[in-house]
Tab-separated table of C-alpha atoms in Angstrom:
chain	number	residue	atom	x	y	z
A	193	MET	CA	0.000	0.000	0.000
A	194	LYS	CA	1.561	3.267	-1.151
A	195	ASN	CA	2.131	6.082	1.386
A	196	SER	CA	1.145	3.755	4.240
A	197	ILE	CA	2.741	4.061	7.638
A	198	THR	CA	2.678	2.010	10.837
A	199	LYS	CA	2.035	3.663	14.179
A	200	VAL	CA	1.615	2.435	17.758
A	201	ILE	CA	-1.076	4.234	19.763
A	202	ASP	CA	-0.964	3.739	23.547
A	203	LEU	CA	-4.212	3.391	25.441
A	204	ASN	CA	-4.984	4.509	28.993
A	205	TYR	CA	-8.495	3.531	30.057
A	206	VAL	CA	-9.940	1.203	27.414
A	207	THR	CA	-8.721	-2.224	26.368
A	208	PRO	CA	-7.060	-2.809	22.959
A	209	ASP	CA	-9.827	-5.188	21.909
A	210	TYR	CA	-12.490	-2.588	22.663
A	211	ALA	CA	-10.564	0.084	20.703
A	212	VAL	CA	-10.092	-2.235	17.700
A	213	THR	CA	-13.803	-3.100	17.685
A	214	MET	CA	-14.867	0.537	17.755
A	215	ILE	CA	-12.358	1.637	15.059
A	216	ASN	CA	-13.356	-1.220	12.767
A	217	LYS	CA	-17.006	-0.236	13.051
A	218	LEU	CA	-16.362	3.468	12.505
A	219	LEU	CA	-13.573	3.392	9.923
A	220	TYR	CA	-13.140	-0.062	8.435
A	221	ASN	CA	-16.773	-0.961	7.883
A	222	SER	CA	-16.508	-1.423	4.098
A	223	LYS	CA	-14.874	-4.077	1.963
A	224	ASN	CA	-12.453	-1.577	0.365
A	225	ASN	CA	-10.247	-1.242	3.412
A	226	THR	CA	-6.981	0.574	2.887
A	227	GLY	CA	-5.353	-0.550	6.132
A	228	PHE	CA	-5.736	-2.563	9.332
A	229	ILE	CA	-5.138	-2.400	13.066
A	230	VAL	CA	-3.951	-5.006	15.566
A	231	SER	CA	-4.473	-5.075	19.326
A	232	ASP	CA	-1.366	-5.283	21.492
A	233	VAL	CA	-2.782	-6.594	24.757
A	234	LYS	CA	0.589	-6.934	26.481
A	235	ASN	CA	1.430	-3.250	26.087
A	236	ASN	CA	-2.197	-2.031	26.207
A	237	ALA	CA	-1.863	-0.427	22.770
A	238	ILE	CA	-3.044	-0.757	19.184
A	239	ILE	CA	-0.815	-1.033	16.117
A	240	CYS	CA	-2.173	0.785	13.063
A	241	HIS	CA	-1.037	0.386	9.449
A	242	ASP	CA	-2.687	2.829	7.048
A	243	THR	CA	-2.337	6.122	5.250
A	244	PRO	CA	-1.425	9.198	7.294
A	245	GLU	CA	-4.953	10.523	6.761
A	246	ASN	CA	-6.546	7.386	8.238
A	247	ILE	CA	-4.012	7.267	11.061
A	248	GLU	CA	-5.091	10.772	11.967
A	249	LYS	CA	-8.719	9.656	11.973
A	250	ILE	CA	-7.832	6.686	14.209
A	251	GLU	CA	-6.097	9.005	16.690
A	252	LYS	CA	-9.226	11.186	16.869
A	253	ILE	CA	-11.402	8.124	17.512
A	254	VAL	CA	-9.032	6.927	20.257
A	255	LYS	CA	-9.103	10.369	21.870
A	256	LEU	CA	-12.904	10.221	21.995
A	257	ILE	CA	-13.248	6.714	23.416
A	258	ASP	CA	-10.189	6.561	25.679
A	259	GLN	CA	-11.701	8.660	28.466
A	260	ARG	CA	-11.293	8.231	32.178
A	261	LYS	CA	-14.467	6.855	33.729
A	262	LYS	CA	-16.064	8.330	36.791
A	263	ALA	CA	-16.170	6.254	39.948
A	264	VAL	CA	-19.184	5.588	42.136
A	265	GLU	CA	-19.182	4.797	45.854
A	266	ILE	CA	-22.127	2.667	46.972
A	267	ASP	CA	-22.873	2.692	50.691
A	268	ALA	CA	-25.512	0.195	51.858
A	269	ARG	CA	-27.134	-0.119	55.269
A	270	ILE	CA	-28.947	-3.299	56.241
A	271	VAL	CA	-30.983	-2.867	59.418
A	272	GLU	CA	-32.433	-5.940	61.153
A	273	ILE	CA	-34.724	-5.466	64.143
A	274	SER	CA	-35.997	-8.404	66.194
A	275	LYS	CA	-38.579	-8.116	68.955
A	276	THR	CA	-39.829	-10.934	71.160
A	277	PHE	CA	-42.599	-11.136	73.726
A	278	GLU	CA	-43.517	-14.249	75.672
A	279	ARG	CA	-45.858	-14.803	78.609
A	280	GLN	CA	-46.746	-18.069	80.319
A	281	LEU	CA	-48.773	-19.192	83.319
A	282	GLY	CA	-48.281	-22.622	84.855
A	283	ILE	CA	-49.589	-24.637	87.778
A	284	GLN	CA	-48.359	-27.509	89.963
A	285	TRP	CA	-50.304	-29.178	92.741
A	286	GLY	CA	-50.370	-32.361	94.767
A	287	GLY	CA	-50.528	-33.512	98.410
A	288	THR	CA	-49.535	-35.964	101.161
A	289	PHE	CA	-51.051	-37.541	104.277
A	290	GLU	CA	-49.696	-39.273	107.396
A	291	ASN	CA	-49.620	-43.043	106.999
A	292	TYR	CA	-50.994	-44.202	110.351
A	293	TYR	CA	-51.888	-47.684	109.170
A	294	ASN	CA	-48.551	-48.967	107.894
A	295	ALA	CA	-45.816	-46.769	109.390
A	296	PRO	CA	-46.993	-44.036	111.775
A	297	GLY	CA	-44.866	-40.918	111.652
A	298	THR	CA	-44.131	-41.171	107.914
A	299	THR	CA	-45.807	-39.565	104.937
A	300	LYS	CA	-47.518	-41.163	102.001
A	301	THR	CA	-48.422	-39.369	98.792
A	302	PHE	CA	-52.073	-39.707	97.930
A	303	ILE	CA	-51.959	-37.631	94.727
A	304	ALA	CA	-48.630	-37.522	92.908
A	305	ALA	CA	-46.866	-37.454	89.539
A	306	GLY	CA	-43.321	-36.117	89.984
A	307	ASN	CA	-39.979	-36.383	91.779
A	308	GLY	CA	-37.543	-34.240	93.719
A	309	ASN	CA	-37.519	-32.910	97.273
A	310	ASN	CA	-38.226	-29.197	97.258
A	311	LEU	CA	-41.623	-29.024	98.998
A	312	PRO	CA	-41.678	-27.584	102.531
A	313	ALA	CA	-42.214	-29.738	105.601
A	314	ASN	CA	-45.761	-29.998	106.948
A	315	PRO	CA	-46.074	-26.898	109.176
A	316	PHE	CA	-48.935	-28.518	111.075
A	317	ASN	CA	-46.822	-31.533	112.059
A	318	PRO	CA	-43.080	-30.672	111.770
A	319	ASP	CA	-42.125	-34.182	112.886
A	320	LEU	CA	-43.192	-35.500	109.508
A	321	PRO	CA	-40.409	-35.685	106.860
A	322	ALA	CA	-40.637	-33.115	104.098
A	323	PRO	CA	-42.622	-34.530	101.165
A	324	GLY	CA	-41.114	-34.869	97.725
A	325	ASN	CA	-41.935	-32.763	94.686
A	326	ASP	CA	-44.963	-34.949	94.028
A	327	PHE	CA	-47.586	-33.259	91.854
A	328	ILE	CA	-50.557	-34.857	90.191
A	329	VAL	CA	-50.607	-31.815	87.866
A	330	ASN	CA	-47.057	-30.745	86.977
A	331	LEU	CA	-47.284	-27.953	84.370
A	332	PRO	CA	-44.680	-25.328	85.340
A	333	VAL	CA	-43.593	-22.394	83.192
A	334	THR	CA	-40.995	-23.322	80.563
A	335	LEU	CA	-40.006	-20.066	78.886
A	336	SER	CA	-38.051	-20.543	75.664
A	337	ASP	CA	-35.413	-17.862	76.373
A	338	ALA	CA	-35.109	-17.894	80.170
A	339	PRO	CA	-34.705	-20.763	82.639
A	340	MET	CA	-36.332	-19.068	85.639
A	341	ALA	CA	-39.855	-17.864	86.340
A	342	ALA	CA	-41.549	-16.320	89.350
A	343	ASN	CA	-43.641	-18.676	91.469
A	344	VAL	CA	-46.118	-18.436	94.346
A	345	GLY	CA	-46.695	-21.472	96.581
A	346	LEU	CA	-49.635	-22.286	98.833
A	347	LEU	CA	-49.734	-25.102	101.411
A	348	ILE	CA	-53.097	-26.071	102.900
A	349	GLY	CA	-53.622	-28.799	105.495
A	350	ARG	CA	-53.430	-29.958	109.078
A	351	ALA	CA	-51.351	-32.364	111.160
A	352	ASP	CA	-52.031	-35.490	109.150
A	353	TYR	CA	-52.382	-34.189	105.572
A	354	ASN	CA	-51.594	-31.237	103.348
A	355	ILE	CA	-52.217	-30.029	99.814
A	356	ASP	CA	-49.474	-28.113	98.033
A	357	LEU	CA	-50.292	-25.672	95.239
A	358	LYS	CA	-47.670	-23.735	93.249
A	359	LEU	CA	-48.426	-21.126	90.584
A	360	THR	CA	-45.620	-20.099	88.213
A	361	ALA	CA	-45.632	-17.158	85.835
A	362	GLY	CA	-43.055	-15.677	83.504
A	363	GLU	CA	-42.777	-12.893	80.936
A	364	ILE	CA	-39.966	-11.987	78.535
A	365	GLU	CA	-39.480	-8.944	76.325
A	366	GLY	CA	-36.491	-8.814	73.975
A	367	TYR	CA	-35.135	-6.305	71.450
A	368	THR	CA	-32.247	-6.800	69.056
A	369	LYS	CA	-30.969	-4.388	66.400
A	370	ILE	CA	-28.250	-5.341	63.902
A	371	ILE	CA	-26.796	-2.854	61.407
A	372	SER	CA	-24.599	-4.120	58.575
A	373	SER	CA	-22.798	-1.572	56.378
A	374	PRO	CA	-21.204	-2.989	53.224
A	375	LYS	CA	-19.502	-0.361	51.041
A	376	VAL	CA	-17.912	-0.695	47.611
A	377	ILE	CA	-16.399	1.662	44.991
A	378	THR	CA	-16.431	0.874	41.280
A	379	LEU	CA	-16.125	2.586	37.911
A	380	ASP	CA	-19.054	3.642	35.787
A	381	ASN	CA	-20.711	0.638	34.093
A	382	MET	CA	-18.347	-1.806	35.844
A	383	PRO	CA	-19.775	-4.530	38.133
A	384	ALA	CA	-18.507	-4.811	41.687
A	385	LYS	CA	-19.090	-7.225	44.558
A	386	ILE	CA	-18.270	-7.263	48.237
A	387	GLU	CA	-18.930	-10.305	50.416
A	388	SER	CA	-18.346	-11.252	54.034
A	389	GLY	CA	-19.570	-14.185	56.098
A	390	GLN	CA	-18.859	-17.727	57.121
A	391	GLU	CA	-19.257	-21.297	55.924
A	392	ILE	CA	-21.319	-23.616	58.136
A	393	PRO	CA	-20.230	-27.295	58.142
A	394	TYR	CA	-22.851	-30.031	57.997
A	395	GLN	CA	-22.834	-33.769	57.526
A	396	GLU	CA	-23.944	-35.253	54.232
A	397	SER	CA	-24.846	-38.905	53.749
A	398	ALA	CA	-23.023	-40.843	51.031
A	399	GLY	CA	-25.869	-43.293	50.398
A	400	ALA	CA	-26.699	-46.827	51.483
A	401	SER	CA	-23.187	-47.412	52.850
A	402	GLY	CA	-23.951	-45.115	55.775
A	403	ALA	CA	-20.757	-43.127	55.316
A	404	THR	CA	-20.914	-39.383	55.811
A	405	SER	CA	-18.891	-36.455	54.549
A	406	ILE	CA	-18.584	-32.840	55.590
A	407	SER	CA	-19.991	-30.170	53.277
A	408	PHE	CA	-20.390	-26.438	53.827
A	409	LYS	CA	-23.234	-23.945	53.500
A	410	GLU	CA	-22.481	-20.276	52.968
A	411	ALA	CA	-23.978	-17.698	55.314
A	412	THR	CA	-22.790	-14.382	53.903
A	413	LEU	CA	-23.577	-10.726	53.537
A	414	SER	CA	-22.979	-9.689	49.913
A	415	LEU	CA	-23.497	-6.600	47.762
A	416	ASP	CA	-23.480	-6.906	43.943
A	417	VAL	CA	-23.850	-3.659	42.024
A	418	THR	CA	-23.356	-2.191	38.550
A	419	PRO	CA	-23.752	1.611	38.400
A	420	HIS	CA	-24.348	3.828	35.378
A	421	ILE	CA	-23.932	7.606	35.587
A	422	THR	CA	-26.368	9.556	33.407
A	423	ASN	CA	-25.622	12.905	31.728
A	424	ASN	CA	-27.478	14.791	34.469
A	425	ASP	CA	-25.409	13.083	37.204
A	426	GLN	CA	-28.087	10.683	38.320
A	427	ILE	CA	-27.083	7.086	38.952
A	428	ILE	CA	-28.809	3.984	37.628
A	429	LEU	CA	-28.091	1.074	39.962
A	430	LYS	CA	-28.497	-2.557	39.084
A	431	ILE	CA	-28.122	-3.972	42.555
A	432	LYS	CA	-28.483	-7.187	44.522
A	433	VAL	CA	-28.164	-7.368	48.299
A	434	ASN	CA	-28.063	-10.742	50.031
A	435	LYS	CA	-28.094	-11.268	53.816
A	436	ASP	CA	-27.820	-14.866	55.032
A	437	SER	CA	-27.343	-15.941	58.639
A	438	ALA	CA	-27.172	-19.216	60.539
A	439	ASP	CA	-30.092	-19.799	62.931
A	440	PHE	CA	-28.537	-21.851	65.738
A	441	SER	CA	-31.685	-21.515	67.867
A	442	HIS	CA	-33.482	-23.892	65.464
A	443	ALA	CA	-30.594	-26.275	64.807
A	444	VAL	CA	-31.407	-29.907	63.980
A	445	ASN	CA	-28.816	-32.359	65.276
A	446	GLY	CA	-26.442	-29.453	65.759
A	447	GLU	CA	-26.841	-28.227	62.157
A	448	PRO	CA	-28.489	-24.792	61.860
A	449	PRO	CA	-30.781	-23.712	59.033
A	450	ILE	CA	-29.755	-20.695	56.954
A	451	ASN	CA	-32.026	-17.652	57.053
A	452	THR	CA	-31.909	-15.858	53.682
A	453	ASN	CA	-32.957	-12.329	52.765
A	454	THR	CA	-32.421	-11.044	49.210
A	455	VAL	CA	-33.321	-7.850	47.376
A	456	GLU	CA	-32.594	-7.496	43.640
A	457	THR	CA	-33.703	-4.467	41.644
A	458	THR	CA	-32.778	-1.655	39.218
A	459	ILE	CA	-33.380	1.924	40.346
A	460	VAL	CA	-32.473	5.529	39.490
A	461	VAL	CA	-31.042	7.539	42.394
A	462	PRO	CA	-29.909	11.194	42.462
A	463	ASN	CA	-26.252	11.601	43.355
A	464	GLY	CA	-25.721	11.401	47.130
A	465	GLN	CA	-29.317	10.641	48.060
A	466	THR	CA	-30.491	7.640	50.072
A	467	VAL	CA	-33.184	5.278	48.871
A	468	VAL	CA	-34.918	2.384	50.617
A	469	LEU	CA	-34.581	-0.691	48.430
A	470	GLY	CA	-37.029	-2.811	50.348
A	471	GLY	CA	-38.443	-3.805	53.692
A	472	LEU	CA	-39.721	-7.020	55.194
A	473	VAL	CA	-41.846	-7.273	58.335
A	474	GLN	CA	-42.722	-10.640	59.851
A	475	LYS	CA	-45.055	-11.050	62.820
A	476	THR	CA	-46.126	-14.236	64.566
A	477	ASN	CA	-48.950	-14.529	67.096
A	478	LEU	CA	-48.815	-17.884	68.875
A	479	LYS	CA	-51.192	-18.980	71.618
A	480	THR	CA	-50.968	-22.488	73.076
A	481	GLU	CA	-52.714	-24.333	75.888
A	482	SER	CA	-51.557	-27.669	77.260
A	483	GLY	CA	-52.848	-29.766	80.119
A	484	VAL	CA	-54.855	-32.790	81.176
A	485	PRO	CA	-57.243	-33.897	78.414
A	486	GLY	CA	-60.849	-33.250	79.278
A	487	LEU	CA	-60.190	-31.755	82.689
A	488	MET	CA	-58.492	-28.675	81.221
A	489	ARG	CA	-61.781	-27.720	79.532
A	490	ILE	CA	-63.882	-27.631	82.695
A	491	PRO	CA	-65.209	-24.082	83.222
A	492	LEU	CA	-63.271	-22.203	85.921
A	493	LEU	CA	-61.758	-25.364	87.442
A	494	GLY	CA	-59.985	-26.076	84.152
A	495	TRP	CA	-57.179	-23.683	85.209
A	496	LEU	CA	-56.096	-26.332	87.745
A	497	PHE	CA	-55.248	-28.698	84.899
A	498	LYS	CA	-53.605	-26.583	82.212
A	499	THR	CA	-50.893	-24.052	81.334
A	500	LYS	CA	-51.168	-21.199	78.856
A	501	ARG	CA	-48.475	-19.585	76.683
A	502	TYR	CA	-48.407	-16.476	74.488
A	503	TYR	CA	-45.473	-16.031	72.080
A	504	ASN	CA	-45.252	-13.027	69.734
A	505	PRO	CA	-41.934	-12.687	67.856
A	506	GLU	CA	-41.535	-9.882	65.309
A	507	SER	CA	-38.742	-9.160	62.838
A	508	GLU	CA	-38.120	-6.226	60.505
A	509	LEU	CA	-35.566	-5.884	57.705
A	510	PHE	CA	-34.804	-2.651	55.836
A	511	ILE	CA	-32.137	-1.989	53.186
A	512	PHE	CA	-30.901	1.546	52.478
A	513	VAL	CA	-28.529	2.477	49.636
A	514	THR	CA	-26.647	5.744	49.063
A	515	PRO	CA	-24.648	6.109	45.790
A	516	LYS	CA	-22.141	8.950	45.416
A	517	ILE	CA	-20.116	10.033	42.398
A	518	VAL	CA	-16.466	10.215	43.466
A	519	ASN	CA	-14.871	13.543	42.554
A	520	GLU	CA	-11.219	14.117	41.664
A	521	ARG	CA	-10.270	15.216	45.175
A	522	GLN	CA	-11.720	12.028	46.653
A	523	GLU	CA	-9.967	9.937	44.021
A	524	ALA	CA	-6.676	11.556	45.012
A	525	SER	CA	-7.327	10.666	48.661
A	526	TYR	CA	-7.870	7.034	47.592
A	527	GLY	CA	-4.490	7.128	45.818
A	528	TRP	CA	-5.869	6.800	42.280
C-alpha cells in the first residue's frame, strides 16, 4: 500500500480489543479497506497500518473513546430489628397424708406425679419428713429464652395431711438491632461485589453405605452492584443485596438452618441521596394451651389442669442504599 505508515497508539483507560472493535465499526466498515489495526494486549496499545490521513482519523477516535471513567461509591445499610414477647402461666399441685396404718410418723403421697424434694415440711406436724416434689398436675412455666420464672406457693392442710399448690408465671421482652454496612467503589458501568460471612459445616450422607462427609453452607452478607452515571449526574443502579445468617436456635442435630434475605432491583437515584430498596416485616402470634385432656376444659376449674403460653416474635428488615459520584479530590485521597 503506497504512502502507508505504521504507528503504535498507547491506550490509557480502554482495552485494545475494545478500541479495535470501535475503530473497525467506525472506519473499516466497508470491503475496500486501505489498512488494518492489531491489538497489542501486552502493552495495552493498538498497532495501526494505514495512510497518514486514516491514522489521523484513528487518533481522533481513540481520543474520543479513551476517556477516564467516573467512579461511584455505593454505601448500603442493612438494618435488622428483632422483637420478642412471651408470657406463660403454669400450675403444679399435689398432696400428702400421714400413713398411720402402715408406718406411723411417715408420709404417704395420695396424689402424685413427679420427683424431687423441694416441697416444705408440713407446718402442722413438723415431725413429719418433708414430702417430695410430688404433683398430680405438673405444668410449670418453661419459657423458651429464660430458665427461671416467678412462682407463688400455697400449702393447705393440718397435722395429718396437706395439699401443696404452686403457681408459676413468667414474661420476657427482647429487642435486638443489627446494622450491617457494606460499602464498595467501582467505575461507571463496571460490576462490583463485596462479600463477608462464614461457611457452616454439615454432615452429608453418602448413600446406602452409611458413610458421611462434611460439606459447607455459605452464610454471607454480599453486595453486587453495577452503576451507570447519566448525563445529568443521576445514577442507575443494578443492585443485589443478600443477607444470610445461621439460625442456631433452630438447629437440627447441631446443624443450623440458613435464614436468607435477598433484594434485587434496578433503580435511578440522584447523586448522594439515600433510597430504601425494600423492607420485610414478619409477625407471629402464637397462643398455646396444654394440660390434662378433658379436665383442662372444665369451666373455671380447668385452670387447675392446664398451662397457657403467648409467644409473639416480630422481625423487621430494611435496606438503604446511598450512591455517590467520586470527585477528583476524593480519588486523590484514595491514591488513584
